[in-house]
């Protein structure tokens, strides 16, 4: 509502064009049933290029790692990252009793004697990703990392991460993480401000935004 009121104020002040930059769009969550559709141009920005850069710069064994999706819904995401790194992927199939409750987990793929990198778009209470990490360790993974686009981290999330077996939990700063980092040394942040800045510049100048789908701006 704040955003809509500000857009209205800009329109009343005779702005010729208004561009809303929304780092995290929570209404895209699966549990928001009445989503609706945009009837204006929308550019969806991807964190994948920044994630690939972080993996190559911070995980020494990345060439022999396995990219893992904590659920079947993220299979497309992890296969894309695995293809670009030229490594294997795996996924964890889970059967849910009800929202935010995990029942049974089955690992599809091989992580034995490898570094496992869990990749997900959004984590809230972190129950799923922490259970997935335990599953990967029991399946023989040497180290487990989690890379998440949006780290909401509500309720017991921070204590769960602190007690879990992660080497690091990496999130972008679409949601401010400074306070969470003080209570959880495992959290590391990928700064996406340059991606947003370049998207704004390209949109304003009428240039292609699709360049950012596969490149990290310098």
mmCIF file of C-alpha atoms in Angstrom:
data_model
loop_
_atom_site.group_PDB
_atom_site.id
_atom_site.type_symbol
_atom_site.label_atom_id
_atom_site.label_comp_id
_atom_site.label_asym_id
_atom_site.label_seq_id
_atom_site.Cartn_x
_atom_site.Cartn_y
_atom_site.Cartn_z
ATOM 1 C CA UNK A 1 0.000 0.000 0.000
ATOM 2 C CA UNK A 2 2.873 2.383 0.785
ATOM 3 C CA UNK A 3 4.278 1.749 -2.678
ATOM 4 C CA UNK A 4 0.926 2.430 -4.354
ATOM 5 C CA UNK A 5 0.493 5.684 -2.406
ATOM 6 C CA UNK A 6 4.008 6.820 -3.395
ATOM 7 C CA UNK A 7 3.380 5.949 -7.054
ATOM 8 C CA UNK A 8 0.137 7.932 -6.900
ATOM 9 C CA UNK A 9 2.002 10.917 -5.400
ATOM 10 C CA UNK A 10 4.546 10.766 -8.257
ATOM 11 C CA UNK A 11 1.745 10.625 -10.844
ATOM 12 C CA UNK A 12 -0.031 13.599 -9.242
ATOM 13 C CA UNK A 13 3.296 15.475 -9.398
ATOM 14 C CA UNK A 14 3.286 14.892 -13.203
ATOM 15 C CA UNK A 15 5.956 12.193 -13.409
ATOM 16 C CA UNK A 16 6.176 11.042 -17.033
ATOM 17 C CA UNK A 17 7.113 7.514 -15.995
ATOM 18 C CA UNK A 18 7.350 5.612 -12.698
ATOM 19 C CA UNK A 19 9.513 2.511 -12.272
ATOM 20 C CA UNK A 20 9.109 0.454 -9.091
ATOM 21 C CA UNK A 21 12.203 -1.481 -8.022
ATOM 22 C CA UNK A 22 11.073 -4.301 -5.704
ATOM 23 C CA UNK A 23 14.012 -6.442 -4.479
ATOM 24 C CA UNK A 24 11.690 -8.965 -2.802
ATOM 25 C CA UNK A 25 8.109 -9.481 -3.993
ATOM 26 C CA UNK A 26 6.493 -11.547 -1.216
ATOM 27 C CA UNK A 27 3.173 -11.951 -3.049
ATOM 28 C CA UNK A 28 4.912 -14.411 -5.382
ATOM 29 C CA UNK A 29 5.027 -17.003 -2.581
ATOM 30 C CA UNK A 30 3.227 -20.288 -3.157
ATOM 31 C CA UNK A 31 0.902 -19.764 -0.203
ATOM 32 C CA UNK A 32 -0.452 -16.491 -1.613
ATOM 33 C CA UNK A 33 -3.329 -17.991 -3.567
ATOM 34 C CA UNK A 34 -4.933 -14.803 -4.962
ATOM 35 C CA UNK A 35 -1.895 -13.466 -6.800
ATOM 36 C CA UNK A 36 -3.431 -11.940 -9.889
ATOM 37 C CA UNK A 37 -1.367 -10.759 -12.845
ATOM 38 C CA UNK A 38 0.534 -7.663 -13.914
ATOM 39 C CA UNK A 39 -0.878 -5.625 -16.779
ATOM 40 C CA UNK A 40 2.271 -3.471 -17.028
ATOM 41 C CA UNK A 41 5.797 -4.330 -18.274
ATOM 42 C CA UNK A 42 7.732 -6.343 -15.681
ATOM 43 C CA UNK A 43 11.403 -7.371 -15.702
ATOM 44 C CA UNK A 44 12.155 -10.264 -13.371
ATOM 45 C CA UNK A 45 15.794 -10.058 -12.246
ATOM 46 C CA UNK A 46 17.765 -13.198 -11.410
ATOM 47 C CA UNK A 47 20.368 -13.739 -8.698
ATOM 48 C CA UNK A 48 21.875 -16.710 -10.582
ATOM 49 C CA UNK A 49 24.902 -14.869 -12.097
ATOM 50 C CA UNK A 50 25.810 -13.468 -8.659
ATOM 51 C CA UNK A 51 25.357 -16.922 -7.090
ATOM 52 C CA UNK A 52 27.672 -18.536 -9.677
ATOM 53 C CA UNK A 53 30.294 -15.866 -9.009
ATOM 54 C CA UNK A 54 30.081 -16.445 -5.230
ATOM 55 C CA UNK A 55 30.420 -20.221 -5.600
ATOM 56 C CA UNK A 56 33.520 -19.921 -7.816
ATOM 57 C CA UNK A 57 35.162 -17.370 -5.512
ATOM 58 C CA UNK A 58 34.355 -18.926 -2.132
ATOM 59 C CA UNK A 59 34.132 -22.725 -2.503
ATOM 60 C CA UNK A 60 37.513 -24.214 -3.392
ATOM 61 C CA UNK A 61 36.011 -27.607 -4.346
ATOM 62 C CA UNK A 62 33.269 -26.159 -6.563
ATOM 63 C CA UNK A 63 34.361 -28.170 -9.618
ATOM 64 C CA UNK A 64 33.412 -31.425 -7.873
ATOM 65 C CA UNK A 65 30.397 -30.190 -5.905
ATOM 66 C CA UNK A 66 26.747 -31.218 -6.270
ATOM 67 C CA UNK A 67 24.002 -28.597 -6.537
ATOM 68 C CA UNK A 68 20.933 -29.721 -4.585
ATOM 69 C CA UNK A 69 17.329 -28.551 -4.595
ATOM 70 C CA UNK A 70 15.563 -29.010 -1.239
ATOM 71 C CA UNK A 71 12.320 -29.746 -3.099
ATOM 72 C CA UNK A 72 11.160 -30.928 -6.516
ATOM 73 C CA UNK A 73 9.815 -27.475 -7.378
ATOM 74 C CA UNK A 74 13.334 -26.034 -7.515
ATOM 75 C CA UNK A 75 14.655 -28.643 -9.977
ATOM 76 C CA UNK A 76 14.773 -26.196 -12.900
ATOM 77 C CA UNK A 77 16.742 -23.704 -10.798
ATOM 78 C CA UNK A 78 19.427 -26.178 -9.707
ATOM 79 C CA UNK A 79 19.805 -27.799 -13.140
ATOM 80 C CA UNK A 80 20.451 -24.365 -14.642
ATOM 81 C CA UNK A 81 23.177 -23.615 -12.073
ATOM 82 C CA UNK A 82 24.661 -27.124 -12.332
ATOM 83 C CA UNK A 83 24.799 -26.864 -16.138
ATOM 84 C CA UNK A 84 26.630 -23.548 -16.020
ATOM 85 C CA UNK A 85 29.137 -24.912 -13.490
ATOM 86 C CA UNK A 86 29.344 -28.232 -15.354
ATOM 87 C CA UNK A 87 28.690 -30.233 -12.162
ATOM 88 C CA UNK A 88 26.106 -32.793 -10.996
ATOM 89 C CA UNK A 89 22.787 -31.982 -9.382
ATOM 90 C CA UNK A 90 20.452 -33.750 -6.974
ATOM 91 C CA UNK A 91 17.080 -33.051 -5.443
ATOM 92 C CA UNK A 92 15.248 -33.894 -2.270
ATOM 93 C CA UNK A 93 11.696 -35.092 -2.704
ATOM 94 C CA UNK A 94 9.535 -34.348 0.286
ATOM 95 C CA UNK A 95 6.001 -35.286 1.243
ATOM 96 C CA UNK A 96 4.287 -32.563 3.249
ATOM 97 C CA UNK A 97 1.552 -33.096 5.830
ATOM 98 C CA UNK A 98 0.587 -29.416 5.982
ATOM 99 C CA UNK A 99 2.128 -25.994 5.315
ATOM 100 C CA UNK A 100 5.595 -25.528 6.904
ATOM 101 C CA UNK A 101 5.661 -29.132 8.219
ATOM 102 C CA UNK A 102 8.052 -31.603 6.617
ATOM 103 C CA UNK A 103 7.204 -35.280 6.719
ATOM 104 C CA UNK A 104 9.543 -37.620 4.805
ATOM 105 C CA UNK A 105 12.586 -36.731 2.704
ATOM 106 C CA UNK A 106 14.102 -38.794 -0.098
ATOM 107 C CA UNK A 107 17.403 -37.822 -1.755
ATOM 108 C CA UNK A 108 17.525 -38.356 -5.515
ATOM 109 C CA UNK A 109 21.150 -38.135 -6.662
ATOM 110 C CA UNK A 110 24.645 -38.736 -5.279
ATOM 111 C CA UNK A 111 26.489 -36.491 -2.799
ATOM 112 C CA UNK A 112 28.878 -39.032 -1.251
ATOM 113 C CA UNK A 113 32.333 -37.526 -0.569
ATOM 114 C CA UNK A 114 31.304 -34.243 -2.210
ATOM 115 C CA UNK A 115 30.495 -30.689 -1.196
ATOM 116 C CA UNK A 116 26.712 -30.209 -1.405
ATOM 117 C CA UNK A 117 25.274 -26.782 -2.193
ATOM 118 C CA UNK A 118 21.573 -26.373 -1.412
ATOM 119 C CA UNK A 119 19.927 -23.712 -3.579
ATOM 120 C CA UNK A 120 16.473 -22.252 -2.926
ATOM 121 C CA UNK A 121 14.590 -19.082 -3.771
ATOM 122 C CA UNK A 122 13.194 -18.228 -0.348
ATOM 123 C CA UNK A 123 13.519 -19.498 3.218
ATOM 124 C CA UNK A 124 11.300 -18.419 6.080
ATOM 125 C CA UNK A 125 11.526 -20.628 9.181
ATOM 126 C CA UNK A 126 14.335 -22.736 7.627
ATOM 127 C CA UNK A 127 12.837 -26.073 8.684
ATOM 128 C CA UNK A 128 13.043 -27.499 5.165
ATOM 129 C CA UNK A 129 16.613 -26.446 4.408
ATOM 130 C CA UNK A 130 17.946 -27.578 7.810
ATOM 131 C CA UNK A 131 16.301 -31.001 7.439
ATOM 132 C CA UNK A 132 17.764 -31.184 3.929
ATOM 133 C CA UNK A 133 21.253 -30.434 5.275
ATOM 134 C CA UNK A 134 20.986 -33.295 7.786
ATOM 135 C CA UNK A 135 19.843 -35.594 4.985
ATOM 136 C CA UNK A 136 22.843 -34.640 2.830
ATOM 137 C CA UNK A 137 25.348 -35.219 5.643
ATOM 138 C CA UNK A 138 23.829 -38.630 6.384
ATOM 139 C CA UNK A 139 24.148 -39.409 2.658
ATOM 140 C CA UNK A 140 27.911 -38.791 2.818
ATOM 141 C CA UNK A 141 28.357 -35.115 1.886
ATOM 142 C CA UNK A 142 31.636 -33.675 3.218
ATOM 143 C CA UNK A 143 30.336 -30.104 3.578
ATOM 144 C CA UNK A 144 26.947 -28.452 3.135
ATOM 145 C CA UNK A 145 26.301 -24.881 2.014
ATOM 146 C CA UNK A 146 22.939 -23.182 1.513
ATOM 147 C CA UNK A 147 22.450 -20.386 -1.015
ATOM 148 C CA UNK A 148 19.098 -18.596 -0.794
ATOM 149 C CA UNK A 149 17.857 -15.662 -2.847
ATOM 150 C CA UNK A 150 15.572 -14.241 -0.152
ATOM 151 C CA UNK A 151 16.313 -14.875 3.520
ATOM 152 C CA UNK A 152 13.191 -14.001 5.515
ATOM 153 C CA UNK A 153 14.416 -15.859 8.622
ATOM 154 C CA UNK A 154 11.399 -15.562 10.915
ATOM 155 C CA UNK A 155 10.593 -17.392 14.149
ATOM 156 C CA UNK A 156 13.113 -20.143 14.980
ATOM 157 C CA UNK A 157 15.125 -19.705 11.748
ATOM 158 C CA UNK A 158 18.304 -18.235 13.290
ATOM 159 C CA UNK A 159 18.567 -20.846 16.072
ATOM 160 C CA UNK A 160 17.931 -23.612 13.515
ATOM 161 C CA UNK A 161 20.749 -22.325 11.285
ATOM 162 C CA UNK A 162 23.122 -22.005 14.259
ATOM 163 C CA UNK A 163 22.394 -25.603 15.272
ATOM 164 C CA UNK A 164 22.544 -26.999 11.727
ATOM 165 C CA UNK A 165 25.586 -28.410 9.968
ATOM 166 C CA UNK A 166 26.064 -25.620 7.393
ATOM 167 C CA UNK A 167 29.489 -24.287 6.505
ATOM 168 C CA UNK A 168 27.684 -21.108 5.469
ATOM 169 C CA UNK A 169 24.187 -19.875 4.652
ATOM 170 C CA UNK A 170 24.442 -17.364 1.825
ATOM 171 C CA UNK A 171 21.641 -14.903 1.065
ATOM 172 C CA UNK A 172 21.269 -11.804 -1.064
ATOM 173 C CA UNK A 173 20.464 -8.498 0.592
ATOM 174 C CA UNK A 174 17.005 -8.166 -0.989
ATOM 175 C CA UNK A 175 15.987 -8.216 2.686
ATOM 176 C CA UNK A 176 18.338 -6.412 5.154
ATOM 177 C CA UNK A 177 20.416 -8.993 7.042
ATOM 178 C CA UNK A 178 22.695 -6.907 9.275
ATOM 179 C CA UNK A 179 20.758 -7.676 12.473
ATOM 180 C CA UNK A 180 20.473 -11.400 11.658
ATOM 181 C CA UNK A 181 24.215 -11.616 10.958
ATOM 182 C CA UNK A 182 24.992 -10.395 14.480
ATOM 183 C CA UNK A 183 23.159 -13.419 15.917
ATOM 184 C CA UNK A 184 24.280 -15.948 13.305
ATOM 185 C CA UNK A 185 27.912 -16.020 12.132
ATOM 186 C CA UNK A 186 27.072 -18.581 9.422
ATOM 187 C CA UNK A 187 25.053 -16.044 7.401
ATOM 188 C CA UNK A 188 26.956 -14.438 4.515
ATOM 189 C CA UNK A 189 25.516 -11.852 2.125
ATOM 190 C CA UNK A 190 25.752 -11.392 -1.654
ATOM 191 C CA UNK A 191 25.244 -7.713 -2.460
ATOM 192 C CA UNK A 192 22.810 -7.235 -5.351
ATOM 193 C CA UNK A 193 22.806 -3.421 -5.332
ATOM 194 C CA UNK A 194 24.849 -3.305 -8.573
ATOM 195 C CA UNK A 195 22.321 -5.577 -10.325
ATOM 196 C CA UNK A 196 19.465 -3.266 -9.312
ATOM 197 C CA UNK A 197 21.442 -0.136 -10.236
ATOM 198 C CA UNK A 198 22.298 -1.495 -13.690
ATOM 199 C CA UNK A 199 18.682 -2.606 -14.223
ATOM 200 C CA UNK A 200 17.490 0.909 -13.367
ATOM 201 C CA UNK A 201 20.063 2.466 -15.710
ATOM 202 C CA UNK A 202 19.192 0.130 -18.579
ATOM 203 C CA UNK A 203 15.437 0.568 -18.111
ATOM 204 C CA UNK A 204 15.787 4.354 -17.983
ATOM 205 C CA UNK A 205 17.926 4.441 -21.137
ATOM 206 C CA UNK A 206 15.770 1.947 -23.022
ATOM 207 C CA UNK A 207 18.534 -0.689 -23.153
ATOM 208 C CA UNK A 208 18.095 -4.455 -22.877
ATOM 209 C CA UNK A 209 17.789 -5.798 -19.327
ATOM 210 C CA UNK A 210 18.269 -9.420 -20.457
ATOM 211 C CA UNK A 211 22.080 -8.927 -20.328
ATOM 212 C CA UNK A 212 21.740 -9.130 -16.530
ATOM 213 C CA UNK A 213 20.211 -12.625 -16.757
ATOM 214 C CA UNK A 214 23.651 -14.069 -17.462
ATOM 215 C CA UNK A 215 26.159 -11.406 -16.339
ATOM 216 C CA UNK A 216 27.063 -9.698 -13.080
ATOM 217 C CA UNK A 217 27.588 -5.933 -13.637
ATOM 218 C CA UNK A 218 31.017 -4.715 -12.530
#
